mmCIF file of C-alpha atoms and ligand atoms in Angstrom:
data_model
loop_
_atom_site.group_PDB
_atom_site.id
_atom_site.type_symbol
_atom_site.label_atom_id
_atom_site.label_comp_id
_atom_site.label_asym_id
_atom_site.label_seq_id
_atom_site.Cartn_x
_atom_site.Cartn_y
_atom_site.Cartn_z
ATOM 1 C CA MET T 20 -55.568 -34.493 -42.775
ATOM 2 C CA VAL T 21 -52.560 -32.249 -42.125
ATOM 3 C CA ASP T 22 -52.566 -28.474 -42.785
ATOM 4 C CA TYR T 23 -49.904 -26.465 -44.601
ATOM 5 C CA ASP T 24 -48.203 -25.097 -41.435
ATOM 6 C CA GLN T 25 -47.828 -28.534 -39.894
ATOM 7 C CA ALA T 26 -46.385 -29.955 -43.109
ATOM 8 C CA GLY T 27 -42.950 -28.266 -42.694
ATOM 9 C CA ARG T 28 -42.577 -29.535 -39.140
ATOM 10 C CA PHE T 29 -43.500 -33.054 -40.196
ATOM 11 C CA GLU T 30 -41.026 -32.927 -43.074
ATOM 12 C CA TYR T 31 -38.234 -32.061 -40.623
ATOM 13 C CA ALA T 32 -39.353 -34.819 -38.220
ATOM 14 C CA ARG T 33 -39.484 -37.317 -41.111
ATOM 15 C CA GLU T 34 -35.891 -36.522 -42.164
ATOM 16 C CA THR T 35 -34.755 -36.867 -38.534
ATOM 17 C CA MET T 36 -36.500 -40.271 -38.387
ATOM 18 C CA ILE T 37 -34.705 -41.362 -41.591
ATOM 19 C CA ARG T 38 -31.266 -40.356 -40.303
ATOM 20 C CA GLN T 39 -31.475 -41.181 -36.579
ATOM 21 C CA HIS T 40 -33.899 -44.103 -36.379
ATOM 22 C CA LEU T 41 -33.401 -45.824 -39.712
ATOM 23 C CA GLU T 42 -30.016 -45.162 -41.406
ATOM 24 C CA ALA T 43 -28.106 -45.069 -38.103
ATOM 25 C CA ARG T 44 -29.595 -48.467 -37.189
ATOM 26 C CA GLY T 45 -28.810 -50.319 -40.372
ATOM 27 C CA ILE T 46 -31.637 -49.544 -42.790
ATOM 28 C CA THR T 47 -29.563 -49.115 -45.935
ATOM 29 C CA ASP T 48 -31.829 -50.215 -48.808
ATOM 30 C CA PRO T 49 -32.325 -47.002 -50.831
ATOM 31 C CA GLU T 50 -35.764 -48.121 -52.068
ATOM 32 C CA VAL T 51 -36.978 -48.726 -48.504
ATOM 33 C CA LEU T 52 -35.613 -45.346 -47.360
ATOM 34 C CA GLU T 53 -37.299 -43.647 -50.326
ATOM 35 C CA ALA T 54 -40.636 -45.281 -49.432
ATOM 36 C CA MET T 55 -40.290 -44.244 -45.776
ATOM 37 C CA ARG T 56 -39.661 -40.674 -47.003
ATOM 38 C CA ALA T 57 -42.563 -40.689 -49.432
ATOM 39 C CA ILE T 58 -45.297 -42.089 -47.155
ATOM 40 C CA ARG T 59 -46.307 -39.457 -44.586
ATOM 41 C CA ARG T 60 -46.820 -41.224 -41.252
ATOM 42 C CA GLU T 61 -48.849 -38.287 -39.911
ATOM 43 C CA GLU T 62 -51.668 -39.261 -42.312
ATOM 44 C CA PHE T 63 -52.114 -42.547 -40.397
ATOM 45 C CA VAL T 64 -51.913 -41.263 -36.824
ATOM 46 C CA THR T 65 -55.005 -40.179 -34.889
ATOM 47 C CA GLY T 66 -55.309 -36.517 -33.720
ATOM 48 C CA LYS T 67 -54.252 -37.095 -30.124
ATOM 49 C CA TYR T 68 -50.914 -38.583 -31.213
ATOM 50 C CA LEU T 69 -50.214 -36.325 -34.206
ATOM 51 C CA SER T 70 -47.294 -34.552 -32.517
ATOM 52 C CA GLU T 71 -45.676 -37.978 -31.958
ATOM 53 C CA ALA T 72 -46.120 -39.159 -35.539
ATOM 54 C CA TYR T 73 -42.350 -39.632 -35.991
ATOM 55 C CA ALA T 74 -41.526 -40.896 -32.498
ATOM 56 C CA ASP T 75 -39.747 -44.237 -32.794
ATOM 57 C CA ARG T 76 -42.431 -46.243 -31.054
ATOM 58 C CA PRO T 77 -45.784 -47.826 -31.813
ATOM 59 C CA LEU T 78 -48.811 -45.561 -31.234
ATOM 60 C CA PRO T 79 -52.423 -46.461 -30.428
ATOM 61 C CA ILE T 80 -54.841 -46.345 -33.388
ATOM 62 C CA GLY T 81 -57.978 -47.327 -31.443
ATOM 63 C CA LEU T 82 -59.723 -50.676 -30.790
ATOM 64 C CA GLY T 83 -56.674 -51.786 -28.763
ATOM 65 C CA GLN T 84 -54.443 -51.836 -31.883
ATOM 66 C CA THR T 85 -51.281 -49.940 -32.859
ATOM 67 C CA ILE T 86 -49.393 -48.407 -35.759
ATOM 68 C CA SER T 87 -45.991 -50.119 -35.696
ATOM 69 C CA GLN T 88 -42.722 -48.386 -34.768
ATOM 70 C CA PRO T 89 -41.105 -46.803 -37.886
ATOM 71 C CA TYR T 90 -37.823 -48.707 -37.410
ATOM 72 C CA ILE T 91 -39.658 -52.050 -37.288
ATOM 73 C CA VAL T 92 -41.725 -51.146 -40.385
ATOM 74 C CA ALA T 93 -38.516 -50.295 -42.269
ATOM 75 C CA LEU T 94 -36.657 -53.358 -40.964
ATOM 76 C CA MET T 95 -39.440 -55.809 -41.880
ATOM 77 C CA THR T 96 -39.739 -54.184 -45.307
ATOM 78 C CA GLN T 97 -35.982 -54.370 -45.918
ATOM 79 C CA GLU T 98 -35.902 -58.029 -44.822
ATOM 80 C CA LEU T 99 -38.709 -58.881 -47.250
ATOM 81 C CA ARG T 100 -36.617 -57.847 -50.317
ATOM 82 C CA LEU T 101 -39.629 -56.859 -52.396
ATOM 83 C CA LYS T 102 -39.507 -57.042 -56.160
ATOM 84 C CA PRO T 103 -41.104 -54.214 -58.208
ATOM 85 C CA ASP T 104 -43.005 -56.734 -60.358
ATOM 86 C CA GLY T 105 -43.978 -58.995 -57.408
ATOM 87 C CA GLU T 106 -47.030 -59.393 -55.199
ATOM 88 C CA ALA T 107 -47.142 -59.351 -51.402
ATOM 89 C CA LEU T 108 -49.636 -60.554 -48.800
ATOM 90 C CA GLU T 109 -49.886 -58.625 -45.523
ATOM 91 C CA LEU T 110 -51.733 -59.891 -42.440
ATOM 92 C CA GLY T 111 -52.912 -57.061 -40.151
ATOM 93 C CA THR T 112 -53.746 -53.981 -42.251
ATOM 94 C CA GLY T 113 -54.294 -51.884 -39.116
ATOM 95 C CA CYS T 114 -54.156 -48.206 -40.089
ATOM 96 C CA GLY T 115 -52.592 -49.073 -43.478
ATOM 97 C CA TYR T 116 -49.154 -47.474 -42.963
ATOM 98 C CA GLN T 117 -47.177 -50.654 -43.661
ATOM 99 C CA THR T 118 -49.577 -51.454 -46.507
ATOM 100 C CA ALA T 119 -48.751 -48.098 -48.133
ATOM 101 C CA ILE T 120 -44.994 -48.756 -47.829
ATOM 102 C CA LEU T 121 -45.389 -52.221 -49.388
ATOM 103 C CA ALA T 122 -47.573 -50.813 -52.169
ATOM 104 C CA ARG T 123 -44.763 -48.450 -53.159
ATOM 105 C CA LEU T 124 -42.284 -51.297 -53.517
ATOM 106 C CA CYS T 125 -44.201 -54.005 -55.368
ATOM 107 C CA ARG T 126 -46.833 -54.347 -58.053
ATOM 108 C CA ARG T 127 -49.791 -55.425 -55.895
ATOM 109 C CA VAL T 128 -50.471 -55.838 -52.192
ATOM 110 C CA TYR T 129 -53.166 -58.089 -50.693
ATOM 111 C CA THR T 130 -53.948 -57.125 -47.124
ATOM 112 C CA ILE T 131 -56.206 -58.725 -44.513
ATOM 113 C CA GLU T 132 -57.581 -57.080 -41.379
ATOM 114 C CA ARG T 133 -59.811 -58.714 -38.771
ATOM 115 C CA LEU T 134 -61.526 -55.490 -37.703
ATOM 116 C CA GLY T 135 -63.776 -53.967 -40.363
ATOM 117 C CA GLN T 136 -63.567 -50.473 -38.887
ATOM 118 C CA LEU T 137 -59.756 -50.402 -39.206
ATOM 119 C CA SER T 138 -59.839 -51.770 -42.753
ATOM 120 C CA GLU T 139 -62.377 -49.122 -43.793
ATOM 121 C CA SER T 140 -60.274 -46.357 -42.285
ATOM 122 C CA ALA T 141 -57.097 -47.690 -43.977
ATOM 123 C CA GLN T 142 -58.938 -47.879 -47.318
ATOM 124 C CA ALA T 143 -60.046 -44.259 -46.916
ATOM 125 C CA ILE T 144 -56.504 -43.039 -46.122
ATOM 126 C CA LEU T 145 -54.835 -44.964 -48.954
ATOM 127 C CA GLY T 146 -57.606 -43.827 -51.305
ATOM 128 C CA ARG T 147 -56.946 -40.199 -50.346
ATOM 129 C CA LEU T 148 -53.209 -40.720 -50.980
ATOM 130 C CA GLY T 149 -53.955 -42.154 -54.439
ATOM 131 C CA ILE T 150 -52.587 -45.630 -53.636
ATOM 132 C CA GLU T 151 -54.574 -47.998 -55.853
ATOM 133 C CA ASN T 152 -52.538 -51.228 -56.121
ATOM 134 C CA VAL T 153 -54.016 -52.778 -52.958
ATOM 135 C CA GLU T 154 -56.704 -55.461 -52.475
ATOM 136 C CA TYR T 155 -58.384 -55.448 -49.042
ATOM 137 C CA PHE T 156 -60.109 -58.280 -47.206
ATOM 138 C CA VAL T 157 -61.837 -58.210 -43.820
ATOM 139 C CA GLY T 158 -61.586 -61.506 -41.945
ATOM 140 C CA ASP T 159 -59.265 -63.919 -40.194
ATOM 141 C CA GLY T 160 -55.908 -63.595 -41.945
ATOM 142 C CA SER T 161 -54.565 -66.701 -40.209
ATOM 143 C CA LYS T 162 -56.666 -68.696 -42.705
ATOM 144 C CA GLY T 163 -54.853 -67.035 -45.632
ATOM 145 C CA TRP T 164 -56.094 -65.058 -48.635
ATOM 146 C CA PRO T 165 -59.642 -66.322 -49.300
ATOM 147 C CA GLU T 166 -58.994 -67.256 -52.939
ATOM 148 C CA LYS T 167 -56.577 -69.947 -54.046
ATOM 149 C CA LYS T 168 -53.412 -67.932 -54.545
ATOM 150 C CA GLU T 169 -49.680 -68.017 -53.853
ATOM 151 C CA PHE T 170 -47.417 -65.082 -52.989
ATOM 152 C CA ASP T 171 -43.678 -64.348 -53.446
ATOM 153 C CA ARG T 172 -43.641 -62.298 -50.272
ATOM 154 C CA ILE T 173 -45.691 -62.433 -47.058
ATOM 155 C CA MET T 174 -45.526 -60.125 -44.042
ATOM 156 C CA ILE T 175 -47.352 -60.836 -40.793
ATOM 157 C CA THR T 176 -47.683 -57.640 -38.723
ATOM 158 C CA ALA T 177 -49.156 -59.207 -35.571
ATOM 159 C CA ALA T 178 -47.647 -61.821 -33.240
ATOM 160 C CA VAL T 179 -48.198 -65.489 -34.096
ATOM 161 C CA PRO T 180 -47.390 -68.589 -31.976
ATOM 162 C CA GLN T 181 -46.053 -70.175 -35.187
ATOM 163 C CA VAL T 182 -46.496 -69.446 -38.896
ATOM 164 C CA PRO T 183 -50.136 -70.392 -39.603
ATOM 165 C CA GLN T 184 -50.216 -73.481 -41.830
ATOM 166 C CA PRO T 185 -52.518 -71.888 -44.483
ATOM 167 C CA ILE T 186 -50.052 -68.981 -44.738
ATOM 168 C CA ALA T 187 -47.060 -71.298 -45.135
ATOM 169 C CA GLU T 188 -48.990 -73.040 -47.921
ATOM 170 C CA GLN T 189 -49.672 -69.719 -49.717
ATOM 171 C CA LEU T 190 -45.949 -68.844 -49.862
ATOM 172 C CA LYS T 191 -44.353 -69.685 -53.232
ATOM 173 C CA GLU T 192 -41.268 -71.875 -53.452
ATOM 174 C CA ASP T 193 -38.182 -69.664 -52.812
ATOM 175 C CA GLY T 194 -40.529 -66.962 -51.429
ATOM 176 C CA LEU T 195 -39.825 -64.939 -48.273
ATOM 177 C CA LEU T 196 -42.032 -64.450 -45.217
ATOM 178 C CA VAL T 197 -41.335 -62.109 -42.277
ATOM 179 C CA ALA T 198 -43.211 -62.556 -39.003
ATOM 180 C CA PRO T 199 -43.029 -61.933 -35.233
ATOM 181 C CA VAL T 200 -43.197 -65.455 -33.791
ATOM 182 C CA GLY T 201 -43.441 -66.368 -30.116
ATOM 183 C CA GLY T 202 -45.614 -65.756 -27.060
ATOM 184 C CA ASP T 203 -48.284 -63.111 -26.624
ATOM 185 C CA PHE T 204 -45.883 -60.867 -24.663
ATOM 186 C CA ALA T 205 -42.619 -61.034 -26.679
ATOM 187 C CA GLN T 206 -41.577 -62.560 -29.965
ATOM 188 C CA ASP T 207 -38.641 -63.155 -32.316
ATOM 189 C CA LEU T 208 -38.799 -61.395 -35.642
ATOM 190 C CA ILE T 209 -37.986 -64.145 -38.135
ATOM 191 C CA ARG T 210 -37.496 -64.254 -41.887
ATOM 192 C CA TYR T 211 -38.347 -67.552 -43.542
ATOM 193 C CA ARG T 212 -37.414 -68.758 -47.005
ATOM 194 C CA LYS T 213 -39.411 -71.613 -48.542
ATOM 195 C CA CYS T 214 -36.991 -74.302 -49.760
ATOM 196 C CA GLU T 215 -38.344 -77.580 -51.144
ATOM 197 C CA GLY T 216 -41.672 -76.927 -49.460
ATOM 198 C CA ARG T 217 -40.212 -76.210 -45.988
ATOM 199 C CA LEU T 218 -39.767 -72.895 -44.179
ATOM 200 C CA GLN T 219 -36.098 -72.203 -43.323
ATOM 201 C CA PRO T 220 -35.879 -69.581 -40.522
ATOM 202 C CA SER T 221 -33.328 -66.768 -39.997
ATOM 203 C CA MET T 222 -33.555 -64.811 -36.763
ATOM 204 C CA ILE T 223 -33.627 -61.010 -37.160
ATOM 205 C CA CYS T 224 -34.169 -59.612 -33.623
ATOM 206 C CA GLY T 225 -36.508 -59.623 -30.635
ATOM 207 C CA CYS T 226 -39.750 -57.650 -30.920
ATOM 208 C CA ARG T 227 -43.167 -57.077 -29.388
ATOM 209 C CA PHE T 228 -46.405 -57.020 -31.391
ATOM 210 C CA VAL T 229 -50.122 -57.213 -30.604
ATOM 211 C CA LYS T 230 -51.592 -60.695 -31.141
ATOM 212 C CA LEU T 231 -52.910 -62.165 -34.373
ATOM 213 C CA ILE T 232 -56.258 -63.457 -33.175
ATOM 214 C CA GLY T 233 -57.756 -66.273 -35.179
ATOM 215 C CA GLU T 234 -58.130 -69.938 -35.952
ATOM 216 C CA HIS T 235 -54.366 -70.411 -36.570
ATOM 217 C CA GLY T 236 -53.241 -67.561 -34.294
ATOM 218 C CA PHE T 237 -53.976 -66.715 -30.652
ATOM 219 C CA ASP T 238 -57.296 -66.975 -28.842
ATOM 220 C CA GLU T 239 -58.960 -63.628 -28.120
HETATM 221 N N1 SAM Z 314 -49.586 -53.047 -40.246
HETATM 222 C C1 SAM Z 314 -49.929 -52.072 -39.219
HETATM 223 C C2 SAM Z 314 -49.138 -50.789 -39.412
HETATM 224 O O1 SAM Z 314 -48.980 -50.378 -40.545
HETATM 225 O O2 SAM Z 314 -48.733 -50.144 -38.441
HETATM 226 C C3 SAM Z 314 -49.788 -52.583 -37.847
HETATM 227 C C4 SAM Z 314 -50.684 -53.722 -37.584
HETATM 228 S S1 SAM Z 314 -51.147 -53.923 -35.899
HETATM 229 C C5 SAM Z 314 -49.615 -54.105 -35.082
HETATM 230 C C6 SAM Z 314 -51.813 -55.585 -35.990
HETATM 231 C C7 SAM Z 314 -53.119 -55.663 -36.705
HETATM 232 O O3 SAM Z 314 -53.441 -57.046 -36.882
HETATM 233 C C8 SAM Z 314 -54.297 -55.065 -35.933
HETATM 234 O O4 SAM Z 314 -54.929 -54.101 -36.718
HETATM 235 C C9 SAM Z 314 -55.205 -56.259 -35.674
HETATM 236 O O5 SAM Z 314 -56.591 -55.946 -35.666
HETATM 237 C C10 SAM Z 314 -54.848 -57.161 -36.821
HETATM 238 N N2 SAM Z 314 -55.197 -58.568 -36.641
HETATM 239 C C11 SAM Z 314 -55.233 -59.299 -35.501
HETATM 240 N N3 SAM Z 314 -55.627 -60.557 -35.769
HETATM 241 C C12 SAM Z 314 -55.838 -60.636 -37.109
HETATM 242 C C13 SAM Z 314 -56.250 -61.666 -37.989
HETATM 243 N N4 SAM Z 314 -56.501 -62.904 -37.594
HETATM 244 N N5 SAM Z 314 -56.361 -61.378 -39.302
HETATM 245 C C14 SAM Z 314 -56.086 -60.142 -39.761
HETATM 246 N N6 SAM Z 314 -55.700 -59.111 -38.980
HETATM 247 C C15 SAM Z 314 -55.577 -59.364 -37.657
#
């Protein structure tokens, strides 16, 4: 929780992030920029890293995991082209920052996290911020949402060797999926569109994420 004195400094840092790290690097979607302004990153960062809340890099959140770099969060969100009346599936809730951005831009978000402690913490933060249009699940996201369901939009926020088959199956026809795909050290950020049952890739840029560990992801 951030006190009143810190709030002004964070507001300044947030505006600097918007101008220097997002707009100057091609984040132009006004809805995405508005969401990045509205969701306070400092709420998701642990005490030790609070002063770096708006640094343009990932930060540790404990248990060997990270909160993603703001530019990458904005870029993946922009590439996903969310629809206000749509639903999105996110793999890798982590601290819940990306979840909160998604929840601002579509009707309902379904998010899966492997580590119960991180999911609980994310639920507490989003609850405190009054974000209620999110369904949480703790488990192996590589196996997909546990109920039979299809999504217009899917975002994978951990590295995968390829798009897990159950996830590809849960993407609706003409739906979009954004994921870091490659090895456990470096990946390509790719947007896929589902056309006639097949995923058509478009390369976005190189990136580096922690691994998605699971049956259709990496081994631990
Ligand atoms: N979305 C986060 C944010 O807002 O900054 C960043 C997510 S972090 C880079 C990746 C997350 O994926 C970690 O919290 C990790 O525990 C989680 N993860 C790894 N394997 C997973 C799996 N099979 N299913 C669900 N989550 C998984």
